[in-house]
Amino acid sequence: MSIVVTGSAGRVGSRVARRLLDEGEAVVGFDLRPAGIDHPRYREVVGAFSDPAAARQAAEGAKAVLHLGAFMSWRREDADKLWEANVTGTRMVAEAAAAAGCRRFVFASSGEVYPENVPAYQPIDEDHPLAPRTPYGLTKLLGEEIVRFLGRTGALETVILRFSHTQDAAELLDPDSFFSGPRFFLHPKIRQQQAFGNAAAVAALVAVDDGREALVLSRNENGRPFAMHITDTRDMVEGILLAVRHPAAAGEVFNLGASEPVDFARALPLMAERTGLPLREVNLPGPGVHYRTANRKIRERLGFTPTWTIERMIDEAVAARSARQRS
Ligand code: NAD
């Protein structure tokens, strides 16, 4: 019997697949792209989650499915693709898992179902109202509903994990990284805000740009620095393994992420000091990003113990940046 890992070519899925193989499991990867894993206990289905034949092929002989793959985009023109991958795709993957007689089904949801950026109260726990504000967040909530439905009707033993923002440490100081580039580097952030059509944010950012590559410390319109959880992929892997194996996880929903949010007012000066890059500070229009999410339930019920603080991640990010500059 195998464990299916969807999103096996992705940030989280590829690490989970490798870890399960190291622990002696048979693993089936399922992704649009090959994962590049060469192992006698690894089988791979390259295809779309929304393709029922591919989903059936992946689920064949599965004792558990970890549905970690998804399409992530915040661009208006990607709305159809989001629905196809995350709603139709989740339905096909979950129904194929149920038809194959697989028991446990772990679903990677997101803090965007609350959404964390606009919390009704903090710390955000699993009982917080679900009111996504983005099409991506909506597809994650609909994915949860599909999974909850199959759990309620007894077809699957489900575990829903609401993921924190997740990064490989090496991405943090990479200006080309999809998330960390525009989050921490001035020029990628200007390009991102231009693409979103946020003229006021672009003006505020351009005003502090002297043309040199720089880090940027984002504050809201009242000067409050951003703060959010950024969890190392390796901690996420530990939480996912608990979700698939721990008896007390069955039927539950857990926030999964680092215990403490990253305070940008502390992290960005540290990044600047460690890289020698100049640091620009900018007040962006609007309420900004400032949230704290509780991981207490998964810590207390499953024994989740995250170990990657932002300081440890920055250490690795600095080393990875130096290695990139040397090569
Ligand atoms: P990732 O983008 O690195 O990996 C996702 C994988 O899914 C990719 O390899 C991609 O090829 C595959 N995929 C996308 N659409 C597909 C489709 N239609 N059919 C088959 N494969 C498809 O993402 P990640 O960071 O590893 O995220 C893992 C999960 O966690 C995702 O479900 C994501 O929505 C969720 N999540 C991630 C974050 C984060 O900050 N990284 C935050 C909250 C939730």
XYZ file of C-alpha atoms in Angstrom, residues 319-327:
9
model
C 24.491 31.053 3.181
C 22.271 30.240 0.186
C 22.570 33.828 -1.105
C 26.372 33.663 -0.873
C 26.388 30.318 -2.699
C 24.205 31.787 -5.493
C 26.534 34.779 -5.814
C 29.605 32.512 -6.065
C 28.105 30.261 -8.773
